[in-house]
Amino acid sequence: MDIHNTPSSLAQTLRDRRQRLAQLCDTPVILFSGCSSSRNFPANVFPFRASSHFLYFAGLPLENAVIRLESGHMTLFMDDAPPSSALWHGEMPAREKIAQRIGADAALPMAELGSKAEGSATVAVQDADTHLLQSQLLKRAIALQGIDLELASAIASLRMTHDAAALEELRLAAAVTLEAHLSGMASTQAGLLEADVRAAMERVIIAHNMTCAYSSIVTVCGEVLHNNHYHHSLQPGDLLLADVGAETANGWAADVTRTWAVSGKFSSTQRDIYNVVLAAHDACIAKIRPGVEYQDIHLLAATVIAEGLVNLGILQGKPEDLVEMDAHALFFPHGVGHLLGLDVHDMEDLGDLAGYEAGRTRSDRFGLCYLRLNRPLQAGMLVTIEPGFYQVGAILNNPETRSKYQNVVNWERLAQFNDVRGIRIEDDVLVTSQGSEVLTAALPTNADAIEHLVKG
Ligand code: GLY
Ligand code: MN
Ligand code: MN
């Protein structure tokens, strides 16, 4: 970790965040960064990723560290590395130096946390060892209830909208992500493997000393929504769906999808469906502004897709009626997007606490149940807009589904589009006081422009 490679304004940003938390929550708070998990022997570990709640207030991806926050004051608990560790890991900055960098008011060894933990609120960390340590120190189960729920709600309300320092990081992640997509498009050629294109994309991210914000999806089987296999060779008639996003060294994410033709040229059927998805994408972005319900954006995407499929003769009926009966979800089964910030699917470690307005719960409707965000938009929120079209065998060949939608799908017409497995177009959209700003707008979405970038 290079603690000097952080903006000098970091400490002030973190102080502001702590002050804002203190206004919402008067219970003392302890937040754990977590520890790395071993693969086989202790020194061979999976890459460490600090807890995002810790990162938000502590700013640096410290391992095995805890911060205690009370009335805006911060104490850093962390052990200095033992002298023996320098052989394997090099010299580590001392606790006092790190504390200074992040504007902590005090710095103490971990052993002193025990007596100061009692009565504090916390948020569960993902790794099992730290989760156990949390409950041992606090002498209770760690769950989203009581003071922990109050804390999680306060943190969610702060992380819901982004301050200037966060936006600077998010813009960096977006810029590197765009470069990665351009590299993926330029590298695409029939005969290569999906893995080759993935490598061309992730190379850019790694070369900027960033990591991937999630497991890259680079696949000719775009209908498998979270496909993490890369072994297929690219055939000239294939579409390639690439959902790849960078994460800055301090943890801020981007999340972008483009779909292109391996040959460089969309077939007429691929182009027709691509333009339906693009129309939904553009219509949704045009509607984004404070006060608009995100669920209405999702329903708009569903309606534009239904309308486009009616125009192509794949669906039959009035678009609004088709959406009412969830016919759009045969081809667009997921939500139109989610919050983005320190995590892709930001704050989903808190379940739907951040994504759903208080008092709202998930719908059990096929066309709404995967909606991850259901609250009015506010200036400063960053959301993804990612409509798609997929031909998922498990949905379209299900006998019950086929009989339920027998009269609204023209199955013969649909068969003519069998060179379209999955298309998604995903951008990262900041809600502004006037409307929106697409942080990833520099990467074209228009079919002609994509063809120009992918020469095949
Ligand atoms: N990359 C995962 C998603 O788009 O939600
Ligand atoms: Mn996404
Ligand atoms: Mn994505």
Tab-separated table of C-alpha atoms and ligand atoms in Angstrom:
chain	number	residue	atom	x	y	z
A	1	MET	CA	0.000	0.000	0.000
A	2	ASP	CA	1.301	3.422	-0.928
A	3	ILE	CA	-0.222	5.737	1.639
A	4	HIS	CA	1.443	8.762	0.040
A	5	ASN	CA	-0.356	8.169	-3.228
A	6	THR	CA	-3.593	9.640	-1.873
A	7	PRO	CA	-4.867	13.171	-2.394
A	8	SER	CA	-3.864	15.599	0.371
A	9	SER	CA	-7.566	16.483	0.675
A	10	LEU	CA	-8.369	12.879	1.745
A	11	ALA	CA	-8.266	13.620	5.487
A	12	GLN	CA	-10.705	16.530	5.120
A	13	THR	CA	-13.106	14.485	2.980
A	14	LEU	CA	-13.082	11.731	5.604
A	15	ARG	CA	-13.627	14.245	8.418
A	16	ASP	CA	-16.662	15.627	6.570
A	17	ARG	CA	-18.107	12.131	6.145
A	18	ARG	CA	-17.611	11.399	9.871
A	19	GLN	CA	-19.279	14.663	10.856
A	20	ARG	CA	-22.258	13.838	8.679
A	21	LEU	CA	-22.480	10.382	10.237
A	22	ALA	CA	-22.319	11.902	13.733
A	23	GLN	CA	-25.377	14.021	12.884
A	24	LEU	CA	-27.346	10.883	12.025
A	25	CYS	CA	-26.103	8.457	14.655
A	26	ASP	CA	-25.143	9.222	18.264
A	27	THR	CA	-24.110	5.655	19.181
A	28	PRO	CA	-20.333	4.951	19.057
A	29	VAL	CA	-19.474	3.039	15.901
A	30	ILE	CA	-16.764	0.486	15.167
A	31	LEU	CA	-16.081	-0.471	11.565
A	32	PHE	CA	-13.800	-3.344	10.607
A	33	SER	CA	-11.778	-3.508	7.392
A	34	GLY	CA	-11.640	-7.326	7.382
A	35	CYS	CA	-8.799	-9.684	6.643
A	36	SER	CA	-7.702	-11.731	3.665
A	37	SER	CA	-8.743	-15.367	3.394
A	38	SER	CA	-6.232	-18.133	2.815
A	39	ARG	CA	-6.384	-20.401	-0.197
A	40	ASN	CA	-4.350	-23.255	1.259
A	41	PHE	CA	-1.539	-22.113	3.577
A	42	PRO	CA	-1.750	-18.848	5.517
A	43	ALA	CA	0.530	-16.802	3.274
A	44	ASN	CA	-1.231	-17.775	0.042
A	45	VAL	CA	-4.272	-15.559	0.171
A	46	PHE	CA	-7.140	-14.455	-2.066
A	47	PRO	CA	-6.766	-10.764	-3.000
A	48	PHE	CA	-7.752	-8.594	-0.052
A	49	ARG	CA	-10.659	-6.179	-0.449
A	50	ALA	CA	-11.446	-3.934	2.521
A	51	SER	CA	-15.065	-3.568	3.625
A	52	SER	CA	-16.692	-0.715	1.709
A	53	HIS	CA	-18.225	0.804	4.854
A	54	PHE	CA	-14.739	0.970	6.376
A	55	LEU	CA	-13.303	2.420	3.162
A	56	TYR	CA	-15.929	5.139	3.063
A	57	PHE	CA	-14.799	6.557	6.424
A	58	ALA	CA	-11.144	5.398	6.566
A	59	GLY	CA	-10.260	6.040	2.919
A	60	LEU	CA	-7.473	3.443	2.633
A	61	PRO	CA	-7.660	-0.321	2.079
A	62	LEU	CA	-5.974	-1.212	5.391
A	63	GLU	CA	-5.996	-4.861	6.387
A	64	ASN	CA	-6.927	-6.037	9.914
A	65	ALA	CA	-7.828	-2.528	10.989
A	66	VAL	CA	-10.753	-1.053	12.895
A	67	ILE	CA	-11.942	2.526	13.223
A	68	ARG	CA	-13.994	3.750	16.150
A	69	LEU	CA	-16.137	6.797	15.440
A	70	GLU	CA	-17.809	8.893	18.105
A	71	SER	CA	-19.140	12.421	17.681
A	72	GLY	CA	-17.058	12.846	14.527
A	73	HIS	CA	-13.808	11.718	16.235
A	74	MET	CA	-11.935	8.752	14.843
A	75	THR	CA	-9.539	6.326	16.511
A	76	LEU	CA	-7.609	3.908	14.341
A	77	PHE	CA	-6.924	0.465	15.865
A	78	MET	CA	-4.238	-1.417	14.030
A	79	ASP	CA	-1.103	-3.358	14.894
A	80	ASP	CA	2.228	-2.305	13.458
A	81	ALA	CA	3.693	-5.086	11.329
A	82	PRO	CA	6.168	-7.258	13.312
A	83	PRO	CA	9.822	-6.843	12.236
A	84	SER	CA	9.780	-10.360	10.708
A	85	SER	CA	7.156	-9.299	8.143
A	86	ALA	CA	9.537	-6.884	6.391
A	87	LEU	CA	11.324	-9.871	4.832
A	88	TRP	CA	8.170	-10.969	3.019
A	89	HIS	CA	6.163	-7.793	2.632
A	90	GLY	CA	8.689	-4.950	2.824
A	91	GLU	CA	8.523	-2.081	5.309
A	92	MET	CA	4.953	-1.131	6.168
A	93	PRO	CA	4.031	2.407	7.183
A	94	ALA	CA	3.651	2.796	10.941
A	95	ARG	CA	0.186	3.085	12.494
A	96	GLU	CA	0.843	6.698	13.507
A	97	LYS	CA	1.723	7.675	9.926
A	98	ILE	CA	-1.395	6.033	8.532
A	99	ALA	CA	-3.532	7.667	11.216
A	100	GLN	CA	-2.145	11.054	10.261
A	101	ARG	CA	-2.865	10.464	6.570
A	102	ILE	CA	-6.529	9.658	7.179
A	103	GLY	CA	-7.006	12.368	9.784
A	104	ALA	CA	-7.569	10.017	12.749
A	105	ASP	CA	-7.550	11.727	16.147
A	106	ALA	CA	-5.794	8.784	17.837
A	107	ALA	CA	-4.070	5.528	16.904
A	108	LEU	CA	-3.939	2.469	19.190
A	109	PRO	CA	-2.953	-1.201	18.975
A	110	MET	CA	-5.730	-3.737	18.386
A	111	ALA	CA	-5.438	-5.120	21.934
A	112	GLU	CA	-6.943	-1.880	23.229
A	113	LEU	CA	-10.096	-2.200	21.149
A	114	GLY	CA	-11.746	-4.734	23.497
A	115	SER	CA	-12.425	-2.298	26.324
A	116	LYS	CA	-13.650	0.366	23.902
A	117	ALA	CA	-15.935	-1.819	21.809
A	118	GLU	CA	-18.772	-2.317	24.272
A	119	GLY	CA	-22.064	-0.677	23.345
A	120	SER	CA	-20.927	0.178	19.825
A	121	ALA	CA	-22.874	-0.331	16.631
A	122	THR	CA	-21.233	-2.090	13.688
A	123	VAL	CA	-21.884	-3.553	10.247
A	124	ALA	CA	-21.040	-7.173	9.463
A	125	VAL	CA	-17.937	-7.754	7.364
A	126	GLN	CA	-17.963	-10.406	4.621
A	127	ASP	CA	-15.073	-12.597	5.783
A	128	ALA	CA	-15.988	-15.207	8.387
A	129	ASP	CA	-12.956	-14.652	10.669
A	130	THR	CA	-13.662	-10.950	11.080
A	131	HIS	CA	-17.394	-11.575	11.470
A	132	LEU	CA	-16.593	-13.905	14.377
A	133	LEU	CA	-14.231	-11.319	15.888
A	134	GLN	CA	-16.993	-8.700	15.659
A	135	SER	CA	-19.440	-10.792	17.628
A	136	GLN	CA	-16.794	-11.848	20.189
A	137	LEU	CA	-15.804	-8.245	20.861
A	138	LEU	CA	-19.363	-6.972	21.041
A	139	LYS	CA	-20.595	-10.110	22.866
A	140	ARG	CA	-23.645	-10.431	20.631
A	141	ALA	CA	-24.780	-11.563	17.188
A	142	ILE	CA	-24.121	-9.083	14.390
A	143	ALA	CA	-27.269	-8.650	12.314
A	144	LEU	CA	-29.338	-5.885	10.764
A	145	GLN	CA	-31.312	-5.042	13.892
A	146	GLY	CA	-31.290	-2.563	16.801
A	147	ILE	CA	-28.347	-0.148	16.837
A	148	ASP	CA	-26.687	-1.965	13.931
A	149	LEU	CA	-29.753	-1.355	11.768
A	150	GLU	CA	-29.776	2.315	12.782
A	151	LEU	CA	-26.109	2.574	11.817
A	152	ALA	CA	-26.603	0.752	8.514
A	153	SER	CA	-29.504	3.062	7.649
A	154	ALA	CA	-27.394	6.138	8.459
A	155	ILE	CA	-24.470	4.876	6.360
A	156	ALA	CA	-26.807	3.965	3.491
A	157	SER	CA	-28.272	7.457	3.481
A	158	LEU	CA	-24.746	8.955	3.283
A	159	ARG	CA	-23.444	6.568	0.630
A	160	MET	CA	-26.640	6.970	-1.434
A	161	THR	CA	-25.320	10.195	-2.972
A	162	HIS	CA	-21.698	10.933	-3.803
A	163	ASP	CA	-19.466	13.760	-2.591
A	164	ALA	CA	-16.819	15.446	-4.775
A	165	ALA	CA	-14.011	13.083	-3.709
A	166	ALA	CA	-16.105	10.020	-4.496
A	167	LEU	CA	-17.088	11.433	-7.875
A	168	GLU	CA	-13.462	12.052	-8.748
A	169	GLU	CA	-12.722	8.359	-8.123
A	170	LEU	CA	-15.864	7.203	-9.924
A	171	ARG	CA	-14.916	9.253	-12.983
A	172	LEU	CA	-11.447	7.661	-12.954
A	173	ALA	CA	-12.957	4.183	-12.798
A	174	ALA	CA	-15.303	5.092	-15.667
A	175	ALA	CA	-12.482	6.480	-17.847
A	176	VAL	CA	-10.332	3.368	-17.450
A	177	THR	CA	-13.345	1.144	-18.072
A	178	LEU	CA	-14.032	2.902	-21.357
A	179	GLU	CA	-10.445	2.379	-22.440
A	180	ALA	CA	-10.798	-1.315	-21.562
A	181	HIS	CA	-13.922	-1.632	-23.734
A	182	LEU	CA	-12.217	0.093	-26.661
A	183	SER	CA	-9.328	-2.336	-26.309
A	184	GLY	CA	-11.757	-5.287	-26.232
A	185	MET	CA	-13.526	-4.089	-29.369
A	186	ALA	CA	-10.270	-3.461	-31.240
A	187	SER	CA	-8.891	-6.897	-30.300
A	188	THR	CA	-11.952	-8.892	-31.426
A	189	GLN	CA	-11.367	-11.320	-34.266
A	190	ALA	CA	-13.007	-14.586	-35.279
A	191	GLY	CA	-10.948	-17.557	-34.122
A	192	LEU	CA	-9.794	-15.942	-30.874
A	193	LEU	CA	-11.181	-17.119	-27.553
A	194	GLU	CA	-13.465	-15.077	-25.327
A	195	ALA	CA	-10.484	-15.260	-22.936
A	196	ASP	CA	-8.341	-13.331	-25.446
A	197	VAL	CA	-10.789	-10.431	-25.493
A	198	ARG	CA	-11.127	-10.561	-21.713
A	199	ALA	CA	-7.338	-10.320	-21.465
A	200	ALA	CA	-7.266	-7.311	-23.822
A	201	MET	CA	-9.829	-5.583	-21.596
A	202	GLU	CA	-8.463	-6.474	-18.174
A	203	ARG	CA	-4.919	-5.626	-19.327
A	204	VAL	CA	-5.957	-1.969	-19.517
A	205	ILE	CA	-7.455	-2.075	-16.026
A	206	ILE	CA	-4.409	-3.793	-14.529
A	207	ALA	CA	-2.031	-1.411	-16.338
A	208	HIS	CA	-3.746	1.493	-14.537
A	209	ASN	CA	-3.075	-0.282	-11.233
A	210	MET	CA	-6.780	-0.926	-10.822
A	211	THR	CA	-8.679	-4.173	-10.375
A	212	CYS	CA	-11.952	-5.425	-11.795
A	213	ALA	CA	-14.965	-4.299	-9.784
A	214	TYR	CA	-16.590	-7.720	-10.415
A	215	SER	CA	-15.873	-10.851	-12.421
A	216	SER	CA	-15.774	-9.798	-16.059
A	217	ILE	CA	-18.430	-11.161	-18.392
A	218	VAL	CA	-17.010	-11.569	-21.903
A	219	THR	CA	-19.133	-14.101	-23.684
A	220	VAL	CA	-20.795	-15.217	-26.886
A	221	CYS	CA	-23.519	-16.728	-24.650
A	222	GLY	CA	-24.863	-13.352	-23.562
A	223	GLU	CA	-28.130	-14.943	-22.422
A	224	VAL	CA	-26.297	-16.395	-19.394
A	225	LEU	CA	-26.554	-13.259	-17.319
A	226	HIS	CA	-23.552	-13.709	-15.052
A	227	ASN	CA	-21.449	-15.904	-17.328
A	228	ASN	CA	-17.900	-16.276	-16.016
A	229	HIS	CA	-16.555	-18.763	-18.567
A	230	TYR	CA	-14.268	-17.672	-21.354
A	231	HIS	CA	-13.445	-20.830	-23.307
A	232	HIS	CA	-15.551	-20.407	-26.469
A	233	SER	CA	-13.870	-19.482	-29.703
A	234	LEU	CA	-15.415	-16.515	-31.492
A	235	GLN	CA	-17.346	-17.376	-34.642
A	236	PRO	CA	-17.977	-14.792	-37.390
A	237	GLY	CA	-21.772	-14.722	-36.801
A	238	ASP	CA	-21.554	-14.358	-33.003
A	239	LEU	CA	-22.399	-11.397	-30.861
A	240	LEU	CA	-19.948	-10.790	-28.031
A	241	LEU	CA	-21.344	-9.330	-24.804
A	242	ALA	CA	-18.739	-7.662	-22.577
A	243	ASP	CA	-19.703	-6.470	-19.092
A	244	VAL	CA	-16.428	-5.256	-17.582
A	245	GLY	CA	-15.769	-2.543	-14.997
A	246	ALA	CA	-12.706	-1.141	-13.250
A	247	GLU	CA	-12.305	-0.426	-9.546
A	248	THR	CA	-9.853	2.239	-8.358
A	249	ALA	CA	-7.187	1.422	-5.781
A	250	ASN	CA	-9.451	3.020	-3.154
A	251	GLY	CA	-12.396	0.860	-4.132
A	252	TRP	CA	-14.662	2.969	-6.392
A	253	ALA	CA	-16.350	1.081	-9.240
A	254	ALA	CA	-17.591	1.369	-12.797
A	255	ASP	CA	-19.970	-1.079	-14.490
A	256	VAL	CA	-20.277	-0.993	-18.289
A	257	THR	CA	-21.657	-3.364	-20.912
A	258	ARG	CA	-21.398	-3.219	-24.662
A	259	THR	CA	-22.382	-5.863	-27.188
A	260	TRP	CA	-20.747	-6.092	-30.590
A	261	ALA	CA	-20.548	-8.400	-33.582
A	262	VAL	CA	-17.439	-10.587	-33.835
A	263	SER	CA	-17.267	-9.907	-37.586
A	264	GLY	CA	-17.568	-6.179	-36.982
A	265	LYS	CA	-20.956	-6.066	-38.775
A	266	PHE	CA	-24.284	-6.786	-37.096
A	267	SER	CA	-26.588	-9.023	-39.131
A	268	SER	CA	-29.923	-7.369	-39.918
A	269	THR	CA	-31.661	-9.364	-37.158
A	270	GLN	CA	-28.929	-8.521	-34.640
A	271	ARG	CA	-29.112	-4.852	-35.593
A	272	ASP	CA	-32.914	-4.824	-35.257
A	273	ILE	CA	-32.809	-6.163	-31.707
A	274	TYR	CA	-29.770	-4.034	-30.828
A	275	ASN	CA	-31.753	-0.942	-31.780
A	276	VAL	CA	-34.689	-2.011	-29.613
A	277	VAL	CA	-32.383	-2.309	-26.585
A	278	LEU	CA	-30.697	0.987	-27.469
A	279	ALA	CA	-34.071	2.743	-27.720
A	280	ALA	CA	-34.895	1.535	-24.197
A	281	HIS	CA	-31.457	2.632	-22.923
A	282	ASP	CA	-31.805	6.115	-24.453
A	283	ALA	CA	-35.409	6.587	-23.313
A	284	CYS	CA	-34.497	5.685	-19.719
A	285	ILE	CA	-31.503	8.029	-19.588
A	286	ALA	CA	-33.567	10.880	-21.034
A	287	LYS	CA	-36.034	10.527	-18.119
A	288	ILE	CA	-33.505	10.530	-15.283
A	289	ARG	CA	-33.744	13.474	-12.932
A	290	PRO	CA	-34.361	14.011	-9.203
A	291	GLY	CA	-37.794	12.936	-7.983
A	292	VAL	CA	-38.378	10.339	-10.701
A	293	GLU	CA	-39.154	6.843	-9.390
A	294	TYR	CA	-36.504	4.362	-10.512
A	295	GLN	CA	-39.218	1.709	-10.846
A	296	ASP	CA	-40.857	3.938	-13.469
A	297	ILE	CA	-37.542	3.982	-15.362
A	298	HIS	CA	-37.575	0.180	-15.255
A	299	LEU	CA	-41.161	0.067	-16.508
A	300	LEU	CA	-40.264	2.525	-19.264
A	301	ALA	CA	-37.466	0.186	-20.418
A	302	ALA	CA	-39.948	-2.699	-20.345
A	303	THR	CA	-42.490	-0.739	-22.391
A	304	VAL	CA	-39.981	0.425	-25.017
A	305	ILE	CA	-38.685	-3.135	-25.384
A	306	ALA	CA	-42.235	-4.499	-25.672
A	307	GLU	CA	-43.057	-1.849	-28.286
A	308	GLY	CA	-39.900	-2.627	-30.261
A	309	LEU	CA	-40.654	-6.344	-30.213
A	310	VAL	CA	-44.225	-5.679	-31.372
A	311	ASN	CA	-42.830	-3.632	-34.272
A	312	LEU	CA	-40.564	-6.551	-35.185
A	313	GLY	CA	-43.514	-8.962	-35.050
A	314	ILE	CA	-42.092	-10.961	-32.126
A	315	LEU	CA	-44.730	-9.854	-29.607
A	316	GLN	CA	-48.391	-9.177	-30.333
A	317	GLY	CA	-50.563	-6.737	-28.408
A	318	LYS	CA	-50.429	-3.287	-26.855
A	319	PRO	CA	-47.024	-2.600	-25.227
A	320	GLU	CA	-48.607	-1.414	-21.938
A	321	ASP	CA	-50.767	-4.559	-21.750
A	322	LEU	CA	-47.758	-6.741	-22.538
A	323	VAL	CA	-45.805	-5.142	-19.680
A	324	GLU	CA	-48.798	-5.551	-17.371
A	325	MET	CA	-48.698	-9.304	-18.044
A	326	ASP	CA	-44.862	-9.395	-17.780
A	327	ALA	CA	-44.427	-10.509	-21.399
A	328	HIS	CA	-41.392	-8.178	-21.713
A	329	ALA	CA	-39.693	-10.261	-18.997
A	330	LEU	CA	-39.581	-13.264	-21.327
A	331	PHE	CA	-36.725	-11.379	-23.021
A	332	PHE	CA	-35.730	-8.775	-20.391
A	333	PRO	CA	-35.937	-10.710	-17.140
A	334	HIS	CA	-33.713	-8.532	-14.917
A	335	GLY	CA	-34.022	-5.053	-13.424
A	336	VAL	CA	-32.930	-2.016	-15.420
A	337	GLY	CA	-30.052	-1.299	-13.032
A	338	HIS	CA	-28.810	-0.584	-9.532
A	339	LEU	CA	-26.829	1.790	-7.337
A	340	LEU	CA	-23.119	2.106	-8.072
A	341	GLY	CA	-20.387	3.424	-5.786
A	342	LEU	CA	-17.806	1.661	-3.654
A	343	ASP	CA	-19.343	-1.552	-4.907
A	344	VAL	CA	-21.010	-2.652	-8.056
A	345	HIS	CA	-24.578	-3.287	-6.796
A	346	ASP	CA	-23.656	-0.769	-4.136
A	347	MET	CA	-24.568	-1.613	-0.537
A	348	GLU	CA	-26.302	-4.874	-1.403
A	349	ASP	CA	-24.457	-6.380	1.569
A	350	LEU	CA	-27.311	-4.624	3.446
A	351	GLY	CA	-29.956	-6.529	1.474
A	352	ASP	CA	-32.556	-4.103	0.108
A	353	LEU	CA	-31.994	-1.518	2.857
A	354	ALA	CA	-30.271	0.915	0.483
A	355	GLY	CA	-32.017	-0.103	-2.733
A	356	TYR	CA	-35.606	0.024	-1.484
A	357	GLU	CA	-37.330	3.046	0.020
A	358	ALA	CA	-38.496	2.344	3.601
A	359	GLY	CA	-41.807	0.493	3.578
A	360	ARG	CA	-41.276	-0.973	0.095
A	361	THR	CA	-40.468	-4.613	-0.539
A	362	ARG	CA	-39.712	-6.698	-3.584
A	363	SER	CA	-42.601	-7.497	-5.871
A	364	ASP	CA	-43.254	-11.149	-6.612
A	365	ARG	CA	-44.130	-10.288	-10.232
A	366	PHE	CA	-41.893	-12.013	-12.799
A	367	GLY	CA	-41.282	-8.644	-14.469
A	368	LEU	CA	-40.377	-6.763	-11.260
A	369	CYS	CA	-38.873	-9.213	-8.786
A	370	TYR	CA	-35.267	-8.624	-9.868
A	371	LEU	CA	-35.534	-4.851	-9.587
A	372	ARG	CA	-32.673	-3.877	-7.252
A	373	LEU	CA	-33.512	-0.199	-6.813
A	374	ASN	CA	-36.940	1.119	-5.972
A	375	ARG	CA	-36.843	4.645	-4.608
A	376	PRO	CA	-37.137	8.171	-5.979
A	377	LEU	CA	-33.919	9.426	-7.584
A	378	GLN	CA	-31.900	12.139	-5.820
A	379	ALA	CA	-29.173	14.405	-7.173
A	380	GLY	CA	-25.777	12.818	-6.475
A	381	MET	CA	-26.932	9.194	-6.897
A	382	LEU	CA	-25.052	7.082	-9.418
A	383	VAL	CA	-27.145	4.382	-11.072
A	384	THR	CA	-26.668	2.009	-13.946
A	385	ILE	CA	-29.044	1.848	-16.886
A	386	GLU	CA	-28.733	-1.559	-18.471
A	387	PRO	CA	-31.677	-2.855	-20.478
A	388	GLY	CA	-31.171	-6.067	-22.413
A	389	PHE	CA	-32.692	-8.713	-24.642
A	390	TYR	CA	-31.918	-12.391	-24.068
A	391	GLN	CA	-33.143	-15.707	-25.414
A	392	VAL	CA	-32.901	-17.861	-22.297
A	393	GLY	CA	-33.812	-21.484	-22.984
A	394	ALA	CA	-34.918	-22.063	-19.390
A	395	ILE	CA	-37.549	-19.308	-19.805
A	396	LEU	CA	-38.599	-19.659	-23.441
A	397	ASN	CA	-38.776	-23.469	-23.476
A	398	ASN	CA	-40.578	-23.783	-20.169
A	399	PRO	CA	-43.944	-25.438	-21.014
A	400	GLU	CA	-45.883	-23.339	-18.489
A	401	THR	CA	-44.394	-20.105	-19.836
A	402	ARG	CA	-45.054	-21.138	-23.400
A	403	SER	CA	-48.666	-21.873	-22.687
A	404	LYS	CA	-49.182	-18.691	-20.632
A	405	TYR	CA	-47.717	-16.496	-23.390
A	406	GLN	CA	-48.871	-18.647	-26.313
A	407	ASN	CA	-50.951	-15.882	-27.863
A	408	VAL	CA	-48.612	-12.958	-27.366
A	409	VAL	CA	-45.389	-14.401	-28.798
A	410	ASN	CA	-45.061	-15.154	-32.493
A	411	TRP	CA	-42.737	-18.134	-32.011
A	412	GLU	CA	-42.102	-18.588	-35.750
A	413	ARG	CA	-41.074	-14.981	-36.113
A	414	LEU	CA	-38.899	-15.259	-33.011
A	415	ALA	CA	-37.043	-18.209	-34.580
A	416	GLN	CA	-35.790	-15.865	-37.307
A	417	PHE	CA	-33.785	-14.030	-34.632
A	418	ASN	CA	-31.822	-17.077	-33.539
A	419	ASP	CA	-28.486	-15.315	-34.061
A	420	VAL	CA	-29.299	-13.076	-31.096
A	421	ARG	CA	-28.531	-14.815	-27.802
A	422	GLY	CA	-27.988	-11.819	-25.541
A	423	ILE	CA	-27.626	-8.054	-25.915
A	424	ARG	CA	-27.134	-5.589	-23.061
A	425	ILE	CA	-26.125	-1.932	-23.180
A	426	GLU	CA	-25.085	-0.547	-19.794
A	427	ASP	CA	-23.970	2.930	-18.773
A	428	ASP	CA	-23.289	4.676	-15.450
A	429	VAL	CA	-25.581	7.655	-14.949
A	430	LEU	CA	-25.139	10.353	-12.326
A	431	VAL	CA	-28.350	12.067	-11.227
A	432	THR	CA	-27.746	15.826	-11.232
A	433	SER	CA	-29.942	18.684	-10.018
A	434	GLN	CA	-30.924	19.392	-13.645
A	435	GLY	CA	-31.229	15.817	-14.944
A	436	SER	CA	-28.311	13.497	-15.475
A	437	GLU	CA	-24.734	13.096	-16.616
A	438	VAL	CA	-23.654	9.824	-18.208
A	439	LEU	CA	-20.160	9.195	-16.803
A	440	THR	CA	-19.535	6.577	-19.470
A	441	ALA	CA	-20.970	8.546	-22.422
A	442	ALA	CA	-17.665	8.711	-24.291
A	443	LEU	CA	-18.032	5.040	-25.223
A	444	PRO	CA	-20.395	4.908	-28.215
A	445	THR	CA	-23.632	2.955	-28.100
A	446	ASN	CA	-24.845	3.605	-31.637
A	447	ALA	CA	-24.658	0.465	-33.844
A	448	ASP	CA	-22.735	2.186	-36.678
A	449	ALA	CA	-20.204	3.648	-34.252
A	450	ILE	CA	-19.708	0.246	-32.585
A	451	GLU	CA	-19.164	-1.353	-36.010
A	452	HIS	CA	-16.553	1.273	-36.755
A	453	LEU	CA	-14.670	0.439	-33.541
A	454	VAL	CA	-14.859	-3.332	-34.058
A	455	LYS	CA	-13.239	-4.024	-37.343
A	456	GLY	CA	-13.434	-7.791	-36.848
B	1	GLY	N1	-21.976	-6.329	-13.833
B	1	GLY	C1	-23.134	-6.791	-13.170
B	1	GLY	C2	-24.274	-5.949	-13.464
B	1	GLY	O1	-24.320	-5.316	-14.495
B	1	GLY	O2	-25.192	-5.802	-12.698
B	2	MN	MN	-24.847	-3.366	-13.630
B	3	MN	MN	-22.618	-4.782	-15.596
